[in-house]
Amino acid sequence: MAASVVTWAGLAAIGRACGHIRSRLLGSSSTLSQVSCLHTSTELNSKHWERKNLIVYPPQQKDEPCRSAEIYHCRRQIKYSKDKMWYLAKLIKGMTIDQALTQLEFNDKKGAKIIKEVLLEAQDMAVRNHNVEYKSNLYIAESFSAKGKYLKRIRYHGRGMFGIMDKVHCHYFVKLVEGVPPKVEQKTGFDQAKEYVEQLRNRTIIHSL
Amino acid sequence: MATSICRTLKYLQPTTCQNIKCAVSLLDVRLPQPVLVPIRTKKRYFIPPAVNVKQKTQSEQEDKARAAGVVVRQQYIERAINIACTAGIFDPYVPPEGDARLSTLSKEGLKQRTEQLRQGAASQLAYRKIKDHDPEFSTKGFPALAQQIFIDAHAALTQFNKEKLHSLVTERCYPEMVRGNRYKTLRWRFIESLEPPRVVHARCPDMISKGNLYGQVTLRMHSKQTLAIYDRFGRLMLGDEDEPRDVLEYLVLERHLVNPYGRWRLHGKIVPAWAPPKDPIIKTLIIPGPKLKPGEDFEDLNYQVPKPKAVQWSK
């Protein structure tokens, strides 16, 4: 089976082209994240994660609300499974950085130690380079894992059969934002039921008397 | 497959035939017969890698390669470097204490001015040397030019125009101006000059070889400027855009005199020992302090935050 060689640059070009086409189709709606119907996948975000630290915003006027600092950090080609890393990434999403560090310290998984290192690096970067005042005043806005480049090896089975073993690697991305984490509205079952009944009542029957 | 081996004749004694015959006739010594010594001269194009080879250090590997007959041509790592500026400020000017406070009209001010006008013999020699190489230099006309260079350089820094900045500022000064400012927004304005700028000091050091002259001239400038630094997110880090401040600066400009295309460029600033401390930045910082043992309290320690010594330094 001939494997087609697709280079990283090629993939980047395809990704960019998809982005352009999508933005043109949307028309006036500018950024991907503002349109709620569009799913921002990890593939589109992960290629330029390091570059997001390099954008410079123009100086703010005195009456504008203070823009919160955003720090993007990632680690590439971690020797761990992306699915197992996802559990940890989902655990710390939305927590304050101190809370996240505590949780990861007492977690038994291998990825916890790695994510903790990444968070400490990002915190240090924030204080040194990105003018963040208090290192505890950060919360984790986004945290996700993505598939890295796999190495392929042969797994020997009986009777001369073999399988191709993937040595899995993953990337881990985190975005720290300065400030207090936003409160997530906890929806109770009763609220959901009420909403459902509202929806049923708002239906209109067309072509009726 | 037999490899070709050249056979050469090798005389055991490095003398000519005539000498040998003479020696033989004189001494009556029986010379040994010429011996044929095989020498391998066929070049091996491919030496297969040795199996079960242990991890050898670089020097051991080199020795082995040399023993096997592999000759590695000597690598010349040469790179031409053009030095267009000196590494620092030679014999820096020490601004007298109270330079900013005394006005020229008072008696003390006049005394200071008369002292400064003489400016020392070394500076006069230096002016002469500079005028030899650069006939357009004059103590009267230079300050205006220098002030213009200063204003242009800082304007280029706000726009971050690298090419223009390199032409107005020496290579030693460039990293000090630019470090840390890549992802920040600077807003700087030169409002007016409070006193006419004055040349106070000059030196002509030479670097590496004698005759490679560089001219360094110190300029005293008293002016009003506005500075505001915004970080990556547009938040104010330092300063105020609407509040002009009086600034007394000692600028050092340098030129490579021997080079006909040399230009006067900003080389550095001298910060005197008696300079007032600068304003703190808006955000709070942690100063690393002493490590506390489990029972101790920080208040009980009476820890004095170490203050930096008041020493003249140049930036």
Coordinates of C-alpha atoms in Angstrom, one line a residue:
Chain A
M1 CA 0.0 0.0 0.0
A2 CA 1.7 3.1 -1.1
A3 CA 1.4 5.8 1.4
S4 CA 1.0 9.3 0.1
V5 CA 3.6 11.7 1.5
V6 CA 1.8 14.8 2.8
T7 CA 4.2 17.3 4.3
W8 CA 3.5 19.4 7.2
A9 CA 3.8 22.5 5.0
G10 CA 1.3 21.0 2.7
L11 CA -1.2 20.4 5.5
A12 CA -0.6 23.9 6.7
A13 CA -1.5 25.3 3.3
I14 CA -4.6 23.2 3.1
G15 CA -5.6 24.3 6.5
R16 CA -5.1 27.9 5.6
A17 CA -7.0 27.5 2.4
C18 CA -10.0 25.9 4.2
G19 CA -9.9 28.8 6.6
H20 CA -10.0 31.3 3.8
I21 CA -12.9 29.6 2.1
R22 CA -14.8 29.3 5.3
S23 CA -14.4 33.0 6.1
R24 CA -15.4 34.0 2.6
L25 CA -18.5 31.8 2.8
L26 CA -19.5 33.4 6.1
G27 CA -19.2 36.8 4.6
S28 CA -19.5 39.5 7.3
S29 CA -18.9 37.4 10.4
S30 CA -15.2 37.9 11.0
T31 CA -13.4 35.6 13.4
L32 CA -14.1 31.9 13.7
S33 CA -14.6 32.0 17.4
Q34 CA -17.3 34.6 17.4
V35 CA -19.6 32.6 15.3
S36 CA -21.2 30.0 17.6
C37 CA -22.4 27.6 14.9
L38 CA -18.8 27.0 13.7
H39 CA -16.8 24.3 15.5
T40 CA -13.2 25.5 16.1
S41 CA -11.4 22.2 15.8
T42 CA -8.0 21.5 17.4
E43 CA -6.5 21.1 13.9
L44 CA -7.1 24.7 13.0
N45 CA -5.9 26.1 16.3
S46 CA -2.9 24.0 17.0
K47 CA -0.6 24.9 14.1
H48 CA -0.1 28.5 15.1
W49 CA -0.4 28.4 18.9
E50 CA 3.0 29.8 19.5
R51 CA 2.4 32.7 17.1
K52 CA -0.6 33.8 19.2
N53 CA 1.8 35.1 21.8
L54 CA 3.2 37.6 19.3
I55 CA 0.2 39.7 18.5
V56 CA 0.5 43.3 19.8
Y57 CA -2.7 45.2 20.5
P58 CA -2.8 49.0 20.1
P59 CA -2.7 51.1 23.3
Q60 CA -6.1 51.5 25.0
Q61 CA -7.8 54.7 25.9
K62 CA -8.3 55.6 29.5
D63 CA -12.1 55.0 29.4
E64 CA -11.9 51.5 27.8
P65 CA -12.1 48.5 30.1
C66 CA -8.7 47.0 30.8
R67 CA -7.9 44.2 28.4
S68 CA -7.0 40.9 30.2
A69 CA -3.6 39.4 29.4
E70 CA -3.8 36.1 27.5
I71 CA -0.9 33.8 27.5
Y72 CA -0.7 30.8 25.0
H73 CA 1.6 27.9 25.7
C74 CA 2.0 24.4 24.4
R75 CA 4.2 21.4 24.5
R76 CA 4.7 19.2 21.4
Q77 CA 5.3 15.5 20.9
I78 CA 4.6 14.3 24.5
K79 CA 5.0 10.5 24.8
Y80 CA 1.4 10.0 25.9
S81 CA -2.0 9.2 24.4
K82 CA -4.1 12.1 23.3
D83 CA -7.2 10.4 24.6
K84 CA -5.7 9.9 28.1
M85 CA -4.4 13.4 28.0
W86 CA -7.9 14.7 27.2
Y87 CA -9.2 13.6 30.6
L88 CA -6.6 15.7 32.4
A89 CA -7.1 18.7 30.1
K90 CA -10.9 18.5 30.7
L91 CA -10.3 18.3 34.4
I92 CA -8.4 21.6 34.7
K93 CA -10.4 23.6 32.2
G94 CA -11.9 26.6 33.8
M95 CA -10.0 26.3 37.1
T96 CA -7.7 28.9 38.6
I97 CA -4.1 28.1 38.1
D98 CA -3.4 27.4 41.7
Q99 CA -6.3 25.0 41.9
A100 CA -5.2 23.3 38.7
L101 CA -1.7 22.9 40.0
T102 CA -2.9 21.3 43.2
Q103 CA -5.2 18.9 41.4
L104 CA -2.5 17.8 39.0
E105 CA 0.1 17.3 41.8
F106 CA -2.1 14.7 43.5
N107 CA -3.2 13.0 40.3
D108 CA -1.6 9.6 39.6
K109 CA -1.5 9.8 35.8
K110 CA 1.7 10.3 33.9
G111 CA 0.3 13.2 31.9
A112 CA -0.4 15.1 35.1
K113 CA 3.3 15.7 35.8
I114 CA 3.8 17.0 32.3
I115 CA 0.8 19.3 32.3
K116 CA 2.0 20.7 35.7
E117 CA 5.4 21.5 34.1
V118 CA 3.7 23.2 31.2
L119 CA 1.5 25.3 33.5
L120 CA 4.4 26.4 35.7
E121 CA 6.4 27.4 32.5
A122 CA 3.4 29.4 31.3
Q123 CA 3.0 31.1 34.6
D124 CA 6.6 32.1 34.7
M125 CA 6.4 33.3 31.1
A126 CA 3.3 35.4 32.0
V127 CA 5.0 37.2 34.8
R128 CA 8.3 37.8 33.0
N129 CA 7.4 38.6 29.5
H130 CA 3.7 39.4 29.3
N131 CA 3.4 41.9 32.1
V132 CA 1.0 39.9 34.4
E133 CA 1.0 41.4 37.8
Y134 CA 0.0 38.6 40.2
K135 CA 0.9 35.1 39.2
S136 CA -2.1 33.6 41.0
N137 CA -4.5 35.9 39.2
L138 CA -4.6 33.6 36.2
Y139 CA -7.2 31.0 35.1
I140 CA -7.2 28.4 32.4
A141 CA -9.5 29.5 29.7
E142 CA -8.7 26.8 27.1
S143 CA -6.9 23.5 27.6
F144 CA -6.9 20.6 25.1
S145 CA -4.8 17.9 23.6
A146 CA -4.2 17.0 20.0
K147 CA -2.6 14.1 18.1
G148 CA 1.2 14.3 17.5
K149 CA 3.3 12.5 14.9
Y150 CA 3.2 8.7 15.6
L151 CA 6.1 6.4 15.1
K152 CA 5.3 3.1 13.5
R153 CA 6.7 -0.2 14.7
I154 CA 6.0 -3.8 14.1
R155 CA 4.2 -5.9 16.6
Y156 CA 4.8 -9.5 16.1
H157 CA 1.9 -11.9 16.4
G158 CA 1.8 -15.7 16.1
R159 CA 1.9 -17.7 12.9
G160 CA 4.0 -15.1 11.1
M161 CA 1.4 -12.4 11.4
F162 CA 2.2 -8.9 12.3
G163 CA 0.5 -5.7 13.2
I164 CA 1.7 -2.1 12.9
M165 CA 2.1 -0.6 16.3
D166 CA 1.7 3.1 16.7
K167 CA 4.0 4.8 19.3
V168 CA 1.6 7.5 20.2
H169 CA 2.5 11.1 20.9
C170 CA 0.3 14.1 21.7
H171 CA 0.5 17.9 21.9
Y172 CA -0.9 19.8 24.8
F173 CA -2.2 23.4 24.5
V174 CA -3.2 25.8 27.2
K175 CA -4.4 29.4 27.3
L176 CA -4.1 31.3 30.5
V177 CA -6.1 34.5 31.0
E178 CA -5.5 37.1 33.7
G179 CA -8.4 37.6 36.1
V180 CA -11.1 35.7 38.0
P181 CA -12.5 32.6 36.1
P182 CA -16.0 33.2 34.7
K183 CA -18.8 31.5 36.7
V184 CA -20.4 28.7 34.7
E185 CA -24.2 28.6 35.2
Q186 CA -25.1 25.2 36.7
K187 CA -28.3 24.1 35.1
T188 CA -30.5 22.0 37.3
G189 CA -32.8 19.3 36.0
F190 CA -35.8 21.4 36.9
D191 CA -34.6 24.3 34.8
Q192 CA -34.0 22.0 31.8
A193 CA -37.4 20.5 32.2
K194 CA -39.0 24.0 32.4
E195 CA -37.1 25.0 29.2
Y196 CA -38.4 21.9 27.4
V197 CA -42.0 22.7 28.3
E198 CA -41.5 26.3 27.1
Q199 CA -40.3 25.0 23.8
L200 CA -43.3 22.7 23.4
R201 CA -45.6 25.6 24.3
N202 CA -44.0 28.0 21.8
R203 CA -44.7 25.7 18.8
T204 CA -47.1 27.1 16.3
I205 CA -49.3 24.9 14.2
I206 CA -49.4 26.2 10.6
H207 CA -52.4 26.0 8.3
S208 CA -54.7 25.7 11.3
L209 CA -58.0 27.5 11.9
Chain B
M1 CA 40.6 -9.7 -5.6
A2 CA 44.2 -8.7 -5.3
T3 CA 44.8 -5.0 -4.6
S4 CA 47.6 -3.3 -6.4
I5 CA 50.5 -2.5 -4.2
C6 CA 53.2 -0.2 -5.4
R7 CA 56.7 -1.4 -4.6
T8 CA 59.2 1.3 -4.1
L9 CA 62.8 1.2 -3.6
K10 CA 63.9 2.6 -0.3
Y11 CA 67.4 3.3 0.5
L12 CA 68.2 3.0 4.1
Q13 CA 70.7 5.9 4.0
P14 CA 69.5 9.1 2.5
T15 CA 72.7 9.9 0.5
T16 CA 73.4 10.2 -3.2
C17 CA 75.2 7.5 -5.2
Q18 CA 78.5 9.4 -5.5
N19 CA 78.6 10.0 -1.8
I20 CA 78.0 6.3 -1.2
K21 CA 80.7 5.3 -3.5
C22 CA 83.2 7.7 -1.9
A23 CA 82.1 6.6 1.5
V24 CA 82.6 3.0 0.6
S25 CA 86.0 3.6 -0.9
L26 CA 87.1 5.5 2.1
L27 CA 85.7 3.5 4.9
D28 CA 85.5 0.1 3.4
V29 CA 82.1 -0.5 5.0
R30 CA 79.8 -3.1 3.6
L31 CA 76.5 -1.3 2.9
P32 CA 73.3 -3.3 3.3
Q33 CA 71.5 -4.2 0.1
P34 CA 68.5 -1.9 -0.9
V35 CA 65.3 -3.4 0.6
L36 CA 61.9 -3.4 -1.1
V37 CA 59.2 -2.1 1.3
P38 CA 55.6 -2.4 0.2
I39 CA 53.6 0.8 0.6
R40 CA 49.8 0.9 0.1
T41 CA 48.7 3.8 -2.0
K42 CA 45.3 2.8 -3.3
K43 CA 42.7 5.1 -1.7
R44 CA 39.8 3.4 0.1
Y45 CA 36.6 5.2 -1.1
F46 CA 34.3 3.4 1.3
I47 CA 35.3 2.1 4.8
P48 CA 32.4 -0.1 6.1
P49 CA 31.3 0.8 9.6
A50 CA 32.8 -1.5 12.2
V51 CA 30.3 -3.9 13.9
N52 CA 30.0 -4.0 17.7
V53 CA 31.7 -0.7 18.0
K54 CA 31.6 0.8 21.4
Q55 CA 30.6 4.5 22.1
K56 CA 33.9 6.2 21.5
T57 CA 34.7 9.8 22.3
Q58 CA 35.4 12.2 19.4
S59 CA 39.2 12.3 20.0
E60 CA 39.4 8.4 20.0
Q61 CA 37.4 8.3 16.8
E62 CA 39.6 10.8 15.2
D63 CA 42.7 8.8 16.2
K64 CA 41.2 5.7 14.8
A65 CA 40.4 7.4 11.5
R66 CA 43.8 8.8 11.2
A67 CA 45.4 5.4 11.9
A68 CA 43.2 3.9 9.2
G69 CA 44.5 6.4 6.7
V70 CA 41.4 8.7 6.4
V71 CA 42.6 12.3 6.0
V72 CA 40.2 15.0 7.0
R73 CA 41.1 18.4 5.4
Q74 CA 41.6 21.1 8.0
Q75 CA 38.4 23.1 8.4
Y76 CA 39.0 26.8 8.3
I77 CA 36.3 28.4 10.4
E78 CA 36.8 31.9 9.4
R79 CA 34.3 34.7 9.4
A80 CA 35.1 38.3 8.6
I81 CA 33.7 40.6 11.2
N82 CA 33.4 44.3 10.6
I83 CA 33.8 46.3 13.8
A84 CA 32.2 49.7 13.3
C85 CA 31.9 50.8 16.9
T86 CA 33.7 50.5 20.2
A87 CA 32.5 48.3 23.0
G88 CA 31.9 51.0 25.6
I89 CA 32.6 54.5 26.7
F90 CA 36.3 55.2 27.2
D91 CA 37.2 57.5 30.0
P92 CA 33.6 58.5 30.7
Y93 CA 32.7 62.1 31.6
V94 CA 32.0 62.5 35.3
P95 CA 29.2 65.1 35.5
P96 CA 29.7 67.4 38.5
E97 CA 27.3 67.2 41.4
G98 CA 24.5 69.7 41.3
D99 CA 24.8 70.2 37.6
A100 CA 21.1 70.3 37.1
R101 CA 20.2 72.3 40.2
L102 CA 22.3 75.4 39.7
S103 CA 21.2 78.0 37.2
T104 CA 23.8 79.7 35.1
L105 CA 23.0 83.1 36.5
S106 CA 24.0 82.5 40.1
K107 CA 27.6 82.8 41.3
E108 CA 28.1 79.1 41.8
G109 CA 26.6 78.4 38.4
L110 CA 29.0 80.9 36.8
K111 CA 32.0 79.3 38.5
Q112 CA 30.9 75.9 37.4
R113 CA 30.5 77.1 33.9
T114 CA 33.9 78.7 33.7
E115 CA 35.4 75.4 35.0
Q116 CA 33.6 73.5 32.4
L117 CA 34.5 75.9 29.6
R118 CA 38.1 75.0 29.9
Q119 CA 37.1 71.3 29.6
G120 CA 40.4 69.8 30.2
A121 CA 43.4 69.3 27.9
A122 CA 42.6 65.8 26.8
S123 CA 39.3 66.9 25.4
Q124 CA 41.0 69.7 23.4
L125 CA 43.5 67.2 22.0
A126 CA 40.6 65.0 21.1
Y127 CA 38.8 67.8 19.3
R128 CA 42.0 68.5 17.3
K129 CA 42.3 64.9 16.3
I130 CA 38.6 64.7 15.3
K131 CA 39.0 67.9 13.2
D132 CA 41.9 66.3 11.4
H133 CA 39.8 63.5 10.2
D134 CA 36.4 65.3 9.9
P135 CA 36.9 68.9 8.9
E136 CA 33.2 69.7 9.3
F137 CA 33.2 69.1 13.0
S138 CA 33.0 72.1 15.2
T139 CA 32.2 72.5 18.9
K140 CA 29.6 75.2 18.1
G141 CA 27.7 73.4 15.3
F142 CA 27.8 69.9 16.5
P143 CA 25.3 70.0 19.3
A144 CA 22.4 70.9 17.0
L145 CA 23.3 68.0 14.8
A146 CA 23.6 65.7 17.7
Q147 CA 20.2 66.7 19.1
Q148 CA 18.6 66.0 15.7
I149 CA 20.2 62.5 15.7
F150 CA 18.8 61.9 19.1
I151 CA 15.3 62.9 18.2
D152 CA 15.4 60.9 14.9
A153 CA 16.7 57.8 16.7
H154 CA 14.0 57.8 19.3
A155 CA 11.3 58.5 16.7
A156 CA 12.6 55.4 14.7
L157 CA 12.5 53.4 18.0
T158 CA 8.8 54.3 18.4
Q159 CA 8.1 53.2 14.9
F160 CA 10.6 50.3 15.2
N161 CA 12.2 51.1 11.9
K162 CA 15.3 48.8 12.1
E163 CA 17.2 50.1 9.1
K164 CA 16.9 53.8 10.1
L165 CA 17.7 52.9 13.7
H166 CA 20.9 51.1 12.7
S167 CA 22.1 54.1 10.8
L168 CA 21.4 56.5 13.7
V169 CA 22.6 54.3 16.6
T170 CA 25.8 52.2 17.0
E171 CA 25.7 48.4 17.3
R172 CA 26.6 48.6 21.0
C173 CA 23.7 50.9 21.7
Y174 CA 21.1 49.2 19.6
P175 CA 20.4 46.1 21.8
E176 CA 20.2 48.3 24.8
M177 CA 17.5 50.5 23.2
V178 CA 15.6 47.6 21.7
R179 CA 15.7 44.8 24.3
G180 CA 12.3 43.9 25.6
N181 CA 10.6 46.4 23.4
R182 CA 9.7 44.2 20.5
Y183 CA 6.2 43.4 21.6
K184 CA 5.5 46.7 23.4
T185 CA 4.2 50.0 22.1
L186 CA 6.3 53.1 22.9
R187 CA 5.0 56.6 22.6
W188 CA 7.7 59.2 22.9
R189 CA 7.6 62.9 22.1
F190 CA 10.3 65.5 22.3
I191 CA 8.6 68.7 23.4
E192 CA 11.3 71.3 23.6
S193 CA 14.9 71.9 24.7
L194 CA 15.2 73.9 27.9
E195 CA 18.9 74.8 27.5
P196 CA 20.9 74.7 24.3
P197 CA 22.9 71.4 24.2
R198 CA 26.6 71.6 24.9
V199 CA 29.6 69.5 24.1
V200 CA 31.3 68.7 27.4
H201 CA 33.8 66.0 26.8
A202 CA 35.6 64.2 24.0
R203 CA 38.0 61.3 23.6
C204 CA 39.6 59.5 20.7
P205 CA 40.3 55.9 21.6
D206 CA 41.7 53.4 19.1
M207 CA 40.6 49.8 19.0
I208 CA 42.7 46.7 18.4
S209 CA 45.3 48.2 16.1
K210 CA 47.0 51.7 16.6
G211 CA 45.5 54.2 14.2
N212 CA 42.1 52.7 14.1
L213 CA 40.6 55.8 15.6
Y214 CA 37.1 56.3 17.0
G215 CA 35.9 59.6 18.2
Q216 CA 33.5 59.8 21.2
V217 CA 31.9 63.1 22.1
T218 CA 29.7 63.7 25.2
L219 CA 26.8 66.1 24.9
R220 CA 24.9 67.6 27.8
M221 CA 21.2 68.0 27.0
H222 CA 18.4 69.5 29.2
S223 CA 15.0 69.0 27.6
K224 CA 11.3 68.3 28.1
Q225 CA 10.1 64.9 26.9
T226 CA 7.0 62.7 27.2
L227 CA 7.2 58.9 27.4
A228 CA 4.6 56.2 27.7
I229 CA 5.2 52.5 27.4
Y230 CA 2.3 50.1 26.7
D231 CA 2.6 46.4 27.0
R232 CA 1.4 43.8 24.5
F233 CA -2.3 44.2 25.4
G234 CA -2.3 48.0 25.2
R235 CA -2.2 48.5 29.0
L236 CA 0.0 51.3 30.4
M237 CA 3.2 50.0 31.9
L238 CA 5.2 53.2 32.6
G239 CA 4.9 56.9 32.2
D240 CA 2.2 59.2 31.1
E241 CA 1.6 60.5 27.6
D242 CA 0.3 63.9 28.7
E243 CA 2.8 64.7 31.4
P244 CA 6.1 66.3 30.1
R245 CA 9.2 65.7 32.2
D246 CA 12.4 67.7 32.5
V247 CA 15.3 65.5 31.5
L248 CA 19.0 66.2 31.9
E249 CA 21.0 63.7 29.8
Y250 CA 24.6 63.1 28.9
L251 CA 24.6 61.5 25.5
V252 CA 27.7 59.9 24.0
L253 CA 28.0 60.0 20.2
E254 CA 30.6 58.1 18.3
R255 CA 32.1 58.0 14.9
H256 CA 34.6 55.8 13.2
L257 CA 37.0 58.6 12.1
V258 CA 39.2 56.5 9.9
N259 CA 36.3 55.3 7.8
P260 CA 35.3 57.9 5.2
Y261 CA 31.7 56.7 5.3
G262 CA 31.5 56.9 9.1
R263 CA 28.7 58.9 10.6
W264 CA 28.1 60.3 14.1
R265 CA 25.8 57.9 15.8
L266 CA 24.4 57.6 19.3
H267 CA 26.6 55.3 21.4
G268 CA 25.2 55.5 24.9
K269 CA 24.1 57.6 27.8
I270 CA 25.9 58.4 31.0
V271 CA 23.8 58.2 34.2
P272 CA 25.5 60.2 36.9
A273 CA 25.7 58.9 40.5
W274 CA 23.6 61.8 41.8
A275 CA 20.7 61.2 39.4
P276 CA 17.3 61.1 41.0
P277 CA 15.7 57.6 41.1
K278 CA 13.3 56.8 38.3
D279 CA 9.6 56.3 38.8
P280 CA 8.5 52.7 39.6
I281 CA 6.4 50.8 37.1
I282 CA 2.7 50.6 37.6
K283 CA 2.5 46.9 38.4
T284 CA 3.7 45.4 41.7
L285 CA 6.8 43.2 41.7
I286 CA 8.1 40.6 44.0
I287 CA 11.6 41.2 45.4
P288 CA 13.1 37.8 46.4
G289 CA 13.6 37.9 50.2
P290 CA 15.1 35.7 52.8
K291 CA 14.0 32.1 53.2
L292 CA 11.9 31.6 56.4
K293 CA 12.1 28.7 58.7
P294 CA 8.8 27.1 59.7
G295 CA 8.4 29.0 63.0
E296 CA 9.7 32.4 61.9
D297 CA 7.7 35.5 60.9
F298 CA 8.9 38.0 58.3
E299 CA 8.1 41.0 60.5
D300 CA 10.4 39.8 63.2
L301 CA 13.4 39.5 60.9
N302 CA 13.6 43.3 60.3
Y303 CA 14.8 42.7 56.8
Q304 CA 16.2 45.7 55.0
V305 CA 15.6 45.7 51.3
P306 CA 19.1 46.2 49.7
K307 CA 19.3 49.5 47.9
P308 CA 21.6 49.8 44.8
K309 CA 24.8 51.8 45.3
A310 CA 24.8 55.3 43.8
V311 CA 27.5 54.8 41.2
Q312 CA 27.8 56.4 37.8
W313 CA 27.0 54.0 35.1
S314 CA 26.5 54.2 31.4
K315 CA 23.7 52.7 29.4

